Amino acid sequence: MDNNLSPEHFQLIRKVLRETSRKEQDRPLKRKRRKVHENSTKDPEPKVTISIDSSDSDSRVEDKPEVVDLQSASDAGKEETYEDEGSEDYDDSDEFEDVTEPVTFDAAGVLSVTIAPKQETKKGSGAKARNICSNEERQRRRYYHMAYLLCLMVHGAIVNDWINNSKLLRKLSKLIDENLFNLLHPEKDDQMPLRSTRKLLDGLKKCMELWQKHWKVKKRYSGLEYYMRSWQETDGPIDLKKTLTENEFVRRVLKGHGNCDLATQGFVALLRSCNVNARLVMSCQPPDFTNLKEQESPTSRADTYSNSFKYPIFWCEVWDKFTKKWITIDPTNLKTIEQVRNGSKLEPRGVSACRRNMMRYVIGLDRKNGCKDITRRYASWFNSKCRKRRITNSAPGSEWYDKVICALHRRKRTRIDDYEEEYFNQRDEDEGMPDNLQDLKNHPKFVLEKDIRINQVLKPNSKECGYLNVNHGRQVLKVFDRKDLIDLKSAKQWYMEGRILKVGSRVRKTIKKSKGRMRSMTGIDGEVEEERLYSIDDTELYHAPLASSPDGKIEKNAYGNIEVFVPSMIPANCCLIESPNAIKAAKFLEVEYARAVCGFKFERGNSSKPIIGGVVVAKWFVEAVVSAIDGIEYSLEVDERQKQELKALEDWNVLLLKIRIKSNLNATYGQIQEHGTATNKDDINDSSADDSDFEAPAGGFLPVPNADTEAAQPTMTDSDEHEKLEPQEEGGFVVAASESKLTSVKHDRTEGTCAAKSQKSLDLDEKSEADEETDGSYEQFMEELDFSDQDS
DNA sequence: CTGGAAGATCTATCTTTGTCCGAA
DNA sequence: CTTCGGACTTTGATAGATCTTCCA
């Protein structure tokens, strides 16, 4: 009954939470001018929540808490086993420490997360406000987007699992009569394969009609459901009254009650019930992280219901084995069947429709629990427009998304995947060149001549692959294929990657580069240096000179180090040992070694420091050095333990010393406390036998070698100090004060002014030595004794 | 309504081997 | 005396991204 989501899902959620919590702290705003948030004076603790609910909850968006709610499939007894990559999240793991927000699982397997509200920001003094959120908010939105997307995808996978419910499929299969079944499974027509496809399409159409009769759409949507929310709408709390369970899902599908989404999911179940390879397709609509507006403009709220929900979130795909293509069916919303070639009817068009339904992540969930991103099929301008709005627009985001897809994809690769991939590649080819400047910026396939970077150059003889008219046809810009671009680097930059120039390599480009800053700051600025750039083809892998054979001497640079920026820079017969103690170990063994510079640290002015990542030693010394490191680490550990023991003994010493001094005083001058009198005067006299060992003028402590004293002492606590104690027979306590001092104190005591003066005379450093039995020969600390508590 | 030009503003990148002084 | 380690100080130019405003 466990909800076995991959840990990285939760890490992500924690990250979002952490990001939000970080916002609560006060921090300087980077942007000076910001728009005041109108709602800043409302509820001091509004909750922010993502609601992913499988039921058609009637929650309205406004004024609801923000909660992530994942209804797991666990209540149906099905195990959700998502693959765990085991690898680290793309972000540093320490990012996830000290998470304080509540992330709780209740017994029913519902994960609920409460995200603290984002901080409202004050308006700057500037008269003109920029409607852009801060950088922190930008990051928060990114994480929020990811968490939201993750929840949606997991939700899709769970619903897809429900669709495979055997009871549901058994009952639905009765709706399909034999004729219809045969239509859905046509014979292969060798002469005219299209005829088979035709039959299949007919069958699907009939299924759709049948389903429309079966299904009574009670209401379309009561809230925003799975449609995209604006950032303002994610602030408000969302009430989650109902959560759908698998049983409830099955019941509703069989009854034919529910909204469009449920109807489509039911339709997929219907097709699967007669063994059609049908996919549930879901277009995930997390809030748009590329929308950086602090506030939505008021006009954008004026979207009509029909426009907002015109295009579906869920639809269906059926595999046509004759044409080797997926057929798209939207049985409830647009009620269409299509074979997507260059554009789909399901792709939202128009500004108002895109406000609530921005096609970015379309995932296909098949009957074998496969999960694929099939956005390519439906987005006609995937490379130029859609790509920019996806979290995959950055490398870490892309990595994360791949991991999520991979975790949800729980089947082996099939031929169908190959065909689909081929189709997607073809679509990429066919997409063509964008017809405006904006879409050509950062386009994965095309590049404008003016957008070629300073360290890039076109391949020789490469021709432009198209033209772009700008300025109403008054100007024509050349467009090149990105494949024809070559990245260039200077010799030094190549060296940092472990590559050196080949003999006879030629300069591809020469750029002007202002000289180092340090020099320009001293006054000789304006000097420019030429930087020669080379392509990767003009370089080869750097092979460091080998260590000399018997003694293992390694060639070092002017600073006595060896540069190991990449692993390939280690000499072939050497090894890099990455340990902070490696240098010590190599020194100790007196073998040849070189400190390895793995990079540089830039901070504080213009200074940079090399980062020593360990030592490089010849391979035949590695074993010795590693064991020496082990030894060093072990001895460090021992030292650490000894230090702890010493500290403990010292603490005991202080305690005992205080006790003994007190009892000695009590014995010598009588009990001060009202409840007793001094005893054991004889013992005290005995204990002063060893005072010759001490130089301290006023007293000291000699640890007791006898075992029974050690047994007796550890039960004491500070509170015991005020009790009358038995001085130890062999105790090492010595009042090392001179006789005269003691007598003078005694004298005072007899006159009845005990406390103040006697303390003064004893308010001296006490020295004691360690017991040989406990551990080694170390010097005891000097401790100033404080007797003030004995005044009482 | 869309897209381009120009300007404003912000962010990311590139940089690529210190010195002084006190404690141990 | 040497050695070790922490404090010191808080760069700065520039390319590129992304926003706004205005206009066609």
XYZ file of N, CA, C and O in Angstrom, chain A residues 339-473:
540
model
N -5.640 11.907 -38.510
C -4.277 11.393 -38.596
C -3.386 12.614 -38.767
O -3.400 13.262 -39.812
N -2.651 12.923 -37.724
C -1.929 14.192 -37.714
C -0.762 14.144 -38.691
O 0.054 13.228 -38.657
N -0.740 15.116 -39.588
C 0.395 15.190 -40.515
C 1.260 16.414 -40.195
O 2.378 16.266 -39.715
N 0.754 17.571 -40.412
C 1.575 18.752 -40.121
C 0.991 19.659 -39.048
O 1.660 20.541 -38.547
N -0.235 19.456 -38.743
C -0.851 20.256 -37.698
C -2.073 19.517 -37.188
O -2.678 18.729 -37.928
N -2.389 19.748 -35.954
C -3.510 19.039 -35.376
C -4.636 20.011 -35.067
O -4.402 21.174 -34.755
N -5.853 19.483 -35.144
C -7.002 20.313 -34.764
C -7.021 20.551 -33.266
O -7.706 21.441 -32.777
N -6.290 19.711 -32.556
C -6.340 19.810 -31.093
C -5.360 20.850 -30.553
O -5.351 21.120 -29.366
N -4.525 21.373 -31.423
C -3.595 22.388 -30.944
C -4.340 23.700 -30.752
O -4.965 24.201 -31.688
N -4.275 24.245 -29.540
C -5.040 25.473 -29.277
C -4.564 26.618 -30.167
O -3.359 26.814 -30.354
N -5.506 27.305 -30.730
C -5.189 28.461 -31.563
C -5.933 29.666 -31.035
O -7.030 29.541 -30.509
N -5.349 30.780 -31.210
C -5.992 32.004 -30.737
C -5.515 32.361 -29.353
O -5.188 31.493 -28.542
N -5.469 33.640 -29.107
C -4.901 34.122 -27.854
C -5.711 33.653 -26.649
O -5.169 33.186 -25.659
N -7.020 33.772 -26.743
C -7.826 33.461 -25.561
C -7.779 31.981 -25.247
O -7.809 31.591 -24.082
N -7.710 31.146 -26.280
C -7.643 29.708 -26.016
C -6.293 29.353 -25.406
O -6.215 28.523 -24.499
N -5.227 30.004 -25.892
C -3.890 29.685 -25.397
C -3.661 30.169 -23.967
O -2.727 29.737 -23.308
N -4.510 31.063 -23.526
C -4.332 31.564 -22.171
C -4.561 30.447 -21.150
O -3.922 30.401 -20.118
N -5.484 29.593 -21.454
C -5.791 28.503 -20.530
C -5.225 27.172 -20.982
O -5.238 26.203 -20.231
N -4.809 27.102 -22.210
C -4.363 25.826 -22.730
C -3.187 26.071 -23.657
O -3.335 26.274 -24.851
N -2.022 26.070 -23.058
C -0.812 26.320 -23.824
C -0.126 24.983 -24.024
O 0.326 24.360 -23.067
N -0.114 24.526 -25.244
C 0.402 23.186 -25.493
C 1.913 23.160 -25.316
O 2.652 23.797 -26.054
N 2.355 22.453 -24.293
C 3.789 22.361 -24.038
C 4.229 20.947 -23.723
O 5.272 20.500 -24.153
N 3.443 20.273 -22.898
C 3.832 18.923 -22.512
C 2.677 17.981 -22.815
O 1.726 17.902 -22.040
N 2.746 17.325 -23.935
C 1.720 16.341 -24.251
C 2.340 14.975 -24.023
O 3.351 14.635 -24.630
N 1.746 14.237 -23.117
C 2.310 12.915 -22.839
C 1.308 11.841 -23.219
O 0.094 12.002 -23.052
N 1.822 10.773 -23.751
C 0.988 9.636 -24.135
C 1.232 8.484 -23.182
O 2.374 8.122 -22.924
N 0.135 7.964 -22.619
C 0.254 6.888 -21.639
C -0.438 5.662 -22.225
O -1.652 5.680 -22.450
N 0.340 4.613 -22.502
C -0.266 3.476 -23.181
C -0.652 2.363 -22.219
O -0.434 2.457 -21.016
N -1.216 1.311 -22.797
C -1.805 0.267 -21.947
C -0.753 -0.559 -21.231
O -1.055 -1.253 -20.282
N 0.494 -0.488 -21.679
C 1.566 -1.224 -20.987
C 2.311 -0.306 -20.030
O 3.473 -0.558 -19.708
N 1.666 0.749 -19.641
C 2.255 1.722 -18.708
C 3.485 2.419 -19.262
O 4.414 2.753 -18.526
N 3.485 2.605 -20.543
C 4.554 3.402 -21.140
C 4.177 4.871 -21.066
O 3.006 5.225 -21.033
N 5.177 5.716 -20.999
C 4.915 7.153 -20.933
C 5.881 7.856 -21.871
O 7.086 7.709 -21.744
N 5.324 8.574 -22.815
C 6.184 9.251 -23.791
C 5.736 10.683 -23.990
O 4.548 10.987 -23.900
N 6.726 11.508 -24.273
C 6.413 12.880 -24.621
C 6.111 12.917 -26.114
O 6.967 12.608 -26.937
N 4.881 13.277 -26.453
C 4.498 13.266 -27.861
C 4.054 14.652 -28.310
O 3.233 14.797 -29.198
N 4.617 15.640 -27.638
C 4.258 17.025 -27.988
C 4.541 17.294 -29.471
O 3.816 18.053 -30.114
N 5.574 16.657 -29.980
C 5.984 16.893 -31.360
C 4.843 16.662 -32.348
O 4.711 17.353 -33.343
N 4.010 15.693 -32.053
C 2.936 15.378 -32.981
C 1.935 16.528 -33.088
O 1.407 16.816 -34.161
N 1.690 17.188 -31.981
C 0.575 18.142 -31.951
C 1.010 19.600 -32.112
O 0.205 20.431 -32.501
N 2.244 19.896 -31.758
C 2.696 21.278 -31.879
C 3.287 21.482 -33.265
O 4.313 20.886 -33.597
N 2.650 22.322 -34.037
C 3.150 22.490 -35.403
C 4.441 23.302 -35.429
O 5.264 23.115 -36.308
N 4.616 24.195 -34.475
C 5.860 24.957 -34.403
C 6.607 24.587 -33.128
O 6.896 25.412 -32.285
N 6.895 23.326 -33.023
C 7.526 22.835 -31.793
C 8.894 23.480 -31.572
O 9.178 23.989 -30.492
N 9.713 23.477 -32.605
C 11.088 23.965 -32.431
C 11.175 25.468 -32.220
O 12.029 25.941 -31.483
N 10.305 26.194 -32.870
C 10.449 27.642 -32.763
C 9.625 28.250 -31.640
O 10.070 29.192 -31.011
N 8.442 27.725 -31.391
C 7.594 28.367 -30.382
C 7.461 27.535 -29.111
O 7.704 28.013 -28.011
N 7.078 26.299 -29.279
C 6.743 25.466 -28.124
C 7.958 25.218 -27.228
O 7.868 25.290 -26.010
N 9.072 24.946 -27.848
C 10.295 24.625 -27.113
C 10.664 25.667 -26.066
O 11.130 25.335 -24.980
N 10.439 26.920 -26.393
C 10.825 27.992 -25.477
C 10.015 27.987 -24.189
O 10.451 28.522 -23.179
N 8.819 27.449 -24.264
C 7.930 27.487 -23.098
C 8.074 26.253 -22.224
O 7.387 26.124 -21.221
N 8.909 25.363 -22.629
C 9.077 24.139 -21.844
C 10.237 24.291 -20.880
O 11.184 25.031 -21.151
N 10.172 23.527 -19.815
C 11.228 23.581 -18.810
C 12.525 23.027 -19.403
O 13.619 23.289 -18.912
N 12.402 22.313 -20.491
C 13.584 21.731 -21.128
C 14.413 22.769 -21.874
O 15.374 22.414 -22.545
N 14.053 24.042 -21.752
C 14.834 25.058 -22.444
C 16.190 25.291 -21.786
O 17.029 25.987 -22.319
N 16.382 24.717 -20.610
C 17.708 24.790 -19.991
C 18.212 23.366 -19.761
O 17.410 22.430 -19.633
N 19.509 23.229 -19.691
C 20.091 21.889 -19.596
C 19.638 21.124 -18.348
O 19.221 19.975 -18.461
N 19.700 21.763 -17.165
C 19.257 21.007 -15.998
C 17.769 20.663 -16.048
O 17.359 19.589 -15.611
N 16.991 21.598 -16.595
C 15.565 21.341 -16.720
C 15.309 20.176 -17.647
O 14.451 19.324 -17.385
N 16.060 20.116 -18.713
C 15.900 19.048 -19.682
C 16.247 17.701 -19.050
O 15.551 16.707 -19.232
N 17.325 17.732 -18.298
C 17.753 16.508 -17.624
C 16.673 16.022 -16.656
O 16.359 14.841 -16.583
N 16.144 16.980 -15.930
C 15.096 16.653 -14.970
C 13.893 16.043 -15.672
O 13.355 15.022 -15.238
N 13.494 16.665 -16.768
C 12.301 16.204 -17.482
C 12.517 14.780 -18.006
O 11.628 13.924 -17.908
N 13.703 14.539 -18.521
C 14.003 13.193 -19.010
C 13.905 12.173 -17.886
O 13.413 11.062 -18.085
N 14.374 12.580 -16.734
C 14.313 11.663 -15.590
C 12.874 11.346 -15.227
O 12.535 10.207 -14.901
N 12.053 12.387 -15.231
C 10.651 12.180 -14.867
C 9.993 11.234 -15.864
O 9.317 10.274 -15.479
N 10.193 11.513 -17.148
C 9.602 10.657 -18.180
C 10.105 9.224 -18.013
O 9.342 8.253 -18.063
N 11.380 9.121 -17.765
C 11.998 7.807 -17.630
C 11.410 7.059 -16.430
O 11.177 5.852 -16.491
N 11.163 7.804 -15.357
C 10.629 7.166 -14.152
C 9.201 6.688 -14.375
O 8.768 5.690 -13.791
N 8.464 7.405 -15.209
C 7.066 7.029 -15.428
C 6.917 6.004 -16.550
O 5.859 5.413 -16.720
N 7.959 5.797 -17.317
C 7.908 4.895 -18.457
C 8.272 3.505 -17.956
O 9.413 3.245 -17.612
N 7.268 2.634 -17.910
C 7.532 1.355 -17.277
C 7.298 0.187 -18.233
O 6.551 -0.725 -17.950
N 7.890 0.305 -19.382
C 7.856 -0.848 -20.284
C 9.072 -0.796 -21.186
O 9.767 0.213 -21.245
N 9.274 -1.905 -21.864
C 10.433 -1.963 -22.754
C 10.119 -1.253 -24.057
O 8.964 -1.036 -24.418
N 11.162 -0.939 -24.767
C 11.012 -0.292 -26.055
C 10.458 -1.272 -27.073
O 10.801 -2.446 -27.083
N 9.587 -0.769 -27.932
C 8.991 -1.640 -28.944
C 9.208 -1.053 -30.333
O 9.717 0.055 -30.480
N 8.761 -1.804 -31.330
C 8.853 -1.322 -32.716
C 8.035 -0.053 -32.894
O 8.378 0.826 -33.662
N 6.929 -0.006 -32.175
C 6.053 1.159 -32.302
C 6.815 2.431 -31.936
O 6.670 3.466 -32.589
N 7.649 2.318 -30.908
C 8.445 3.487 -30.515
C 9.377 3.905 -31.646
O 9.591 5.100 -31.877
N 9.936 2.922 -32.316
C 10.827 3.238 -33.439
C 10.080 3.992 -34.523
O 10.556 5.007 -35.030
N 8.899 3.477 -34.876
C 8.111 4.140 -35.922
C 7.757 5.564 -35.498
O 7.800 6.496 -36.293
N 7.385 5.698 -34.238
C 6.980 7.015 -33.770
C 8.161 7.985 -33.796
O 8.018 9.142 -34.203
N 9.298 7.495 -33.402
C 10.470 8.356 -33.398
C 10.816 8.815 -34.814
O 11.150 9.976 -35.039
N 10.697 7.883 -35.726
C 10.942 8.209 -37.119
C 9.992 9.314 -37.578
O 10.389 10.273 -38.240
N 8.746 9.148 -37.171
C 7.735 10.157 -37.519
C 8.098 11.520 -36.918
O 8.021 12.548 -37.580
N 8.523 11.505 -35.680
C 8.876 12.777 -35.027
C 10.056 13.438 -35.733
O 10.078 14.655 -35.923
N 11.018 12.635 -36.111
C 12.158 13.196 -36.831
C 11.705 13.819 -38.140
O 12.175 14.896 -38.519
N 10.795 13.131 -38.791
C 10.276 13.657 -40.056
C 9.566 14.984 -39.812
O 9.724 15.947 -40.565
N 8.803 15.028 -38.719
C 8.097 16.272 -38.403
C 9.093 17.403 -38.134
O 8.876 18.546 -38.524
N 10.173 17.061 -37.455
C 11.199 18.067 -37.201
C 11.748 18.619 -38.511
O 11.954 19.827 -38.651
N 11.983 17.693 -39.445
C 12.485 18.106 -40.748
C 11.487 19.020 -41.446
O 11.863 20.026 -42.060
N 10.229 18.657 -41.341
C 9.197 19.359 -42.102
C 8.770 20.677 -41.482
O 8.011 21.420 -42.094
N 9.211 20.915 -40.271
C 8.673 22.097 -39.598
C 9.018 23.370 -40.367
O 8.213 24.291 -40.456
N 10.196 23.411 -40.930
C 10.549 24.556 -41.749
C 11.034 25.730 -40.947
O 11.095 25.705 -39.713
N 11.374 26.749 -41.697
C 12.006 27.906 -41.095
C 10.957 28.882 -40.587
O 9.980 29.119 -41.286
N 11.153 29.439 -39.431
C 10.190 30.441 -38.948
C 10.226 31.682 -39.844
O 11.238 31.925 -40.508
N 9.147 32.416 -39.849
C 9.103 33.580 -40.731
C 9.248 34.887 -39.967
O 8.845 35.935 -40.436
N 9.800 34.839 -38.761
C 10.033 36.095 -38.049
C 11.300 36.007 -37.212
O 11.823 34.936 -36.933
N 11.775 37.174 -36.852
C 13.049 37.268 -36.136
C 13.024 36.581 -34.778
O 13.965 35.904 -34.397
N 11.939 36.790 -34.069
C 11.860 36.282 -32.701
C 12.018 34.767 -32.643
O 12.738 34.233 -31.798
N 11.308 34.109 -33.550
C 11.355 32.659 -33.508
C 12.691 32.119 -33.998
O 13.044 30.974 -33.711
N 13.421 32.937 -34.734
C 14.725 32.476 -35.190
C 15.794 32.598 -34.116
O 16.851 32.009 -34.225
N 15.492 33.375 -33.101
C 16.455 33.501 -31.998
C 16.505 32.180 -31.246
O 15.468 31.642 -30.862
N 17.700 31.666 -31.077
C 17.910 30.408 -30.368
C 17.159 29.238 -30.985
O 16.804 28.299 -30.292
N 16.903 29.317 -32.245
C 16.269 28.190 -32.908
C 17.267 27.042 -32.984
O 18.446 27.255 -33.273
N 16.815 25.817 -32.693
C 17.779 24.719 -32.681
C 18.347 24.373 -34.058
O 19.391 23.736 -34.150
N 17.656 24.773 -35.100
C 18.133 24.360 -36.415
C 18.671 25.508 -37.270
O 19.509 25.283 -38.137
N 18.164 26.702 -37.037
C 18.567 27.803 -37.907
C 19.237 28.910 -37.107
O 18.993 29.060 -35.909
N 20.023 29.673 -37.808
C 20.676 30.786 -37.152
C 20.806 31.934 -38.154
O 21.071 31.713 -39.340
N 20.569 33.111 -37.656
C 20.719 34.290 -38.508
C 22.192 34.678 -38.573
O 22.943 34.466 -37.618
N 22.542 35.268 -39.674
C 23.933 35.644 -39.844
C 24.396 36.568 -38.712
O 25.491 36.436 -38.186
N 23.506 37.465 -38.324
C 23.908 38.422 -37.290
C 23.908 37.820 -35.888
O 24.413 38.430 -34.953
N 23.342 36.628 -35.746
C 23.330 35.995 -34.431
C 24.505 35.046 -34.226
O 24.590 34.389 -33.193
N 25.383 34.973 -35.201
C 26.559 34.120 -35.031
C 27.449 34.758 -33.963
O 27.758 35.937 -34.014
N 27.809 33.958 -33.010
C 28.552 34.474 -31.864
C 29.991 34.822 -32.242
O 30.516 34.386 -33.261
N 30.602 35.524 -31.316
C 31.952 36.009 -31.579
C 32.954 34.858 -31.657
O 33.963 34.935 -32.352
N 32.638 33.792 -30.943
C 33.559 32.657 -30.977
C 33.045 31.541 -31.883
O 33.349 30.382 -31.689
N 32.244 31.934 -32.849
C 31.741 30.940 -33.782
C 32.077 31.375 -35.200
O 32.234 32.562 -35.483
N 32.149 30.416 -36.048
C 32.429 30.720 -37.441
C 31.684 29.702 -38.298
O 31.402 28.587 -37.847
N 31.321 30.112 -39.493
C 30.646 29.193 -40.399
C 31.667 28.288 -41.052
O 32.799 28.692 -41.300
N 31.238 27.095 -41.331
C 32.114 26.174 -42.050
C 32.448 26.778 -43.399
O 31.610 27.454 -44.008
N 33.651 26.557 -43.867
C 33.976 27.102 -45.178
C 33.030 26.553 -46.244
O 32.623 25.391 -46.182
N 32.674 27.393 -47.150
C 31.810 27.050 -48.277
C 30.372 26.712 -47.873
O 29.627 26.153 -48.669
N 29.991 27.042 -46.658
C 28.592 26.745 -46.310
C 27.700 27.844 -46.878
O 28.055 29.023 -46.893
N 26.562 27.391 -47.343
C 25.649 28.340 -47.993
C 24.462 28.597 -47.096
O 24.067 27.750 -46.303
N 23.891 29.768 -47.250
C 22.688 30.060 -46.494
C 21.573 29.111 -46.951
O 21.545 28.682 -48.110
N 20.727 28.761 -45.993
C 19.670 27.821 -46.352
C 18.328 28.527 -46.453
O 17.304 27.877 -46.650
N 18.319 29.825 -46.332
C 17.043 30.520 -46.493
C 17.208 32.006 -46.256
O 18.290 32.485 -45.902
N 16.151 32.715 -46.482
C 16.170 34.170 -46.302
C 14.977 34.575 -45.460
O 13.945 33.908 -45.464
N 15.176 35.652 -44.769
C 14.071 36.179 -43.977
C 13.845 37.635 -44.359
O 14.781 38.442 -44.336
N 12.611 37.910 -44.718
C 12.256 39.296 -45.014
C 11.921 40.025 -43.735
O 11.074 39.570 -42.970
N 12.584 41.119 -43.491
C 12.211 41.945 -42.345
C 11.943 43.355 -42.850
O 12.269 43.696 -43.996
N 11.406 44.108 -41.948
C 11.131 45.504 -42.301
C 10.240 45.596 -43.538
O 10.481 46.381 -44.444
N 9.231 44.746 -43.552
C 8.246 44.750 -44.637
C 8.891 44.558 -45.993
O 8.622 45.273 -46.946
N 9.787 43.625 -46.019
C 10.376 43.259 -47.300
C 11.464 44.181 -47.768
O 12.038 43.984 -48.838
